[in-house]
Structure formats: C-alpha cells, structure tokens
Amino acid sequence: IGLTSRAMQVSSQIDEPDYGTLLDSMRFTATAGDVMRGMDMGLTHFKFFPAKTSGGLPALKALAAPLLAALCFTAAAQAPQPPEIAARSYLLLDVTANQLLAARDIDTPVEPASLTKLMTAYLVFDALKARKIDLKQTLPVSERAWKMPGSRMFIDPKMKVPVEDLIKGMIVQSGNDATVALAEGVGGSVERFVELMNQQAISLGMKSTAFRNPEGLTETGHTTTARDLSMLATRLMRDFPEYLGY
C-alpha cells in the first residue's frame, strides 16, 4: 500500500517541471525496489539518471511510467500466503483492525478441550468485576473438584483456596480441579455454571457453540468453532483488560 501510494505521488509529480523533486522521488522508488528484491520478490536492480536527452520531461515520463507500473503490479501480486499448519481448523485475527489474516475451516465443529476454560475465565472475571466474589476470598473444595481427572493443581476437600490461586491454577496449570471449584463458587453448582456459560455464549454471538462442562473434558455435544473462539478471546481481552495478567 505504501509503495502504491508513493508511486501515485511520483506520477503526480512528473507533471511538474521540477527535476530535483522528480529524481528524488524516483530514487525513493528504486530504494523500495531494492528492498522488495531483497525480500525475494523478483525485482532487478534499477538505476535512474538525469534525463539529458532531447526528449526532456516527456522522455522522463516515458521511462518512469512502465517502471512504476511494474513496481505496483509486483507489490500487489506478492501477497503473503497463509502458513501450512497441522490443524483441522484455525483462525489468525488482527484484533485491533478486526481483520482476518489467515483461516481454515473456521465454522467446522471442533472439541474446544481446555480452551473451554476461556469461557469459565470470562464468567469468573465478570463475577469479580461485579464484586460477587473477591480475589482474596477463599472457596471450598468439593469432592467433585478433588476427584477431577486430567490436569490438576492438586487441591483437596480439607483446603480453602483463595480465588486468585484458583484462577492461576485454572489458567497456568489448566487445572480441572481448580476450574470446577471456581464454577461451583460462582454458579453454586457445576450444572448452573454450565447454563451461565451457554447463556453468555449466546450473548457474545457464539452461534455454533454448546458447553457441557466448565473444564473441557470430552463430552457429547461439547463443541465450538474457531470463529466462535475468536469472538470469545477478543471479548475476553476487551471486556477484562485488568485481568490479562493471568
């Protein structure tokens, strides 16, 4: 875009009888060509010289026009290709510009696995923001949380664990026990918390997502899509910037 814009500026300057400005602009274009050549874009080295031929300004215009056109065409033709990724479905998003950079099968249903915890974190952060719970508040550990399979932070029913520690256990260790303890602390029960997860998914526009648990263990009907997860991740960052440190 920058090269195309500069080429347009050079083209407009050609009509002015200011050879110094013209040559400066043309030297800039040559430098851009060198950079592009260095990036394996196939350009050769260009050199520009003052036109001392009888053609004068028309001769310069005749020289510059095809070179500028070649530079602009090459820049447009060399758009980067998405990388090869060993994933059934993926999405790369520029959140600031809301621009999709690369994607594959973003609406194909997939199991979210531990990315389920993004929604659990969303609801926990929402409860913190609403002052329903506090970071220093301690929560009990139920038998259900204690016996969770998979990755854990190793809490047990004899413990009362601060909310902040449980958040770290869920996010850093992907602890299923910590996740269930948080779900019970916020929702009152895992079942009620899952209802809140699905309600929040609808509110965020996640039309192809259905949650069956807060931790992400495989369960029939527990599915999402790359598109829906991108919505959730984007809103998680925008709605709770104060908790991004976790």
XYZ file of N, CA, C and O in Angstrom, residues 71 83 107 152 239:
20
model
N 6.480 -1.935 -10.559
C 6.634 -1.987 -9.106
C 5.297 -2.210 -8.415
O 5.171 -3.023 -7.512
N 0.401 -19.776 6.274
C 1.331 -20.880 6.537
C 0.608 -22.217 6.584
O -0.603 -22.280 6.820
N -15.665 -22.575 10.544
C -17.018 -22.881 11.019
C -17.240 -24.380 11.200
O -18.377 -24.817 11.396
N -4.342 -31.068 36.938
C -4.857 -30.564 38.216
C -3.841 -29.667 38.913
O -2.657 -29.683 38.578
N -13.131 -6.865 27.352
C -14.034 -6.641 28.482
C -13.316 -6.661 29.832
O -13.783 -6.034 30.786
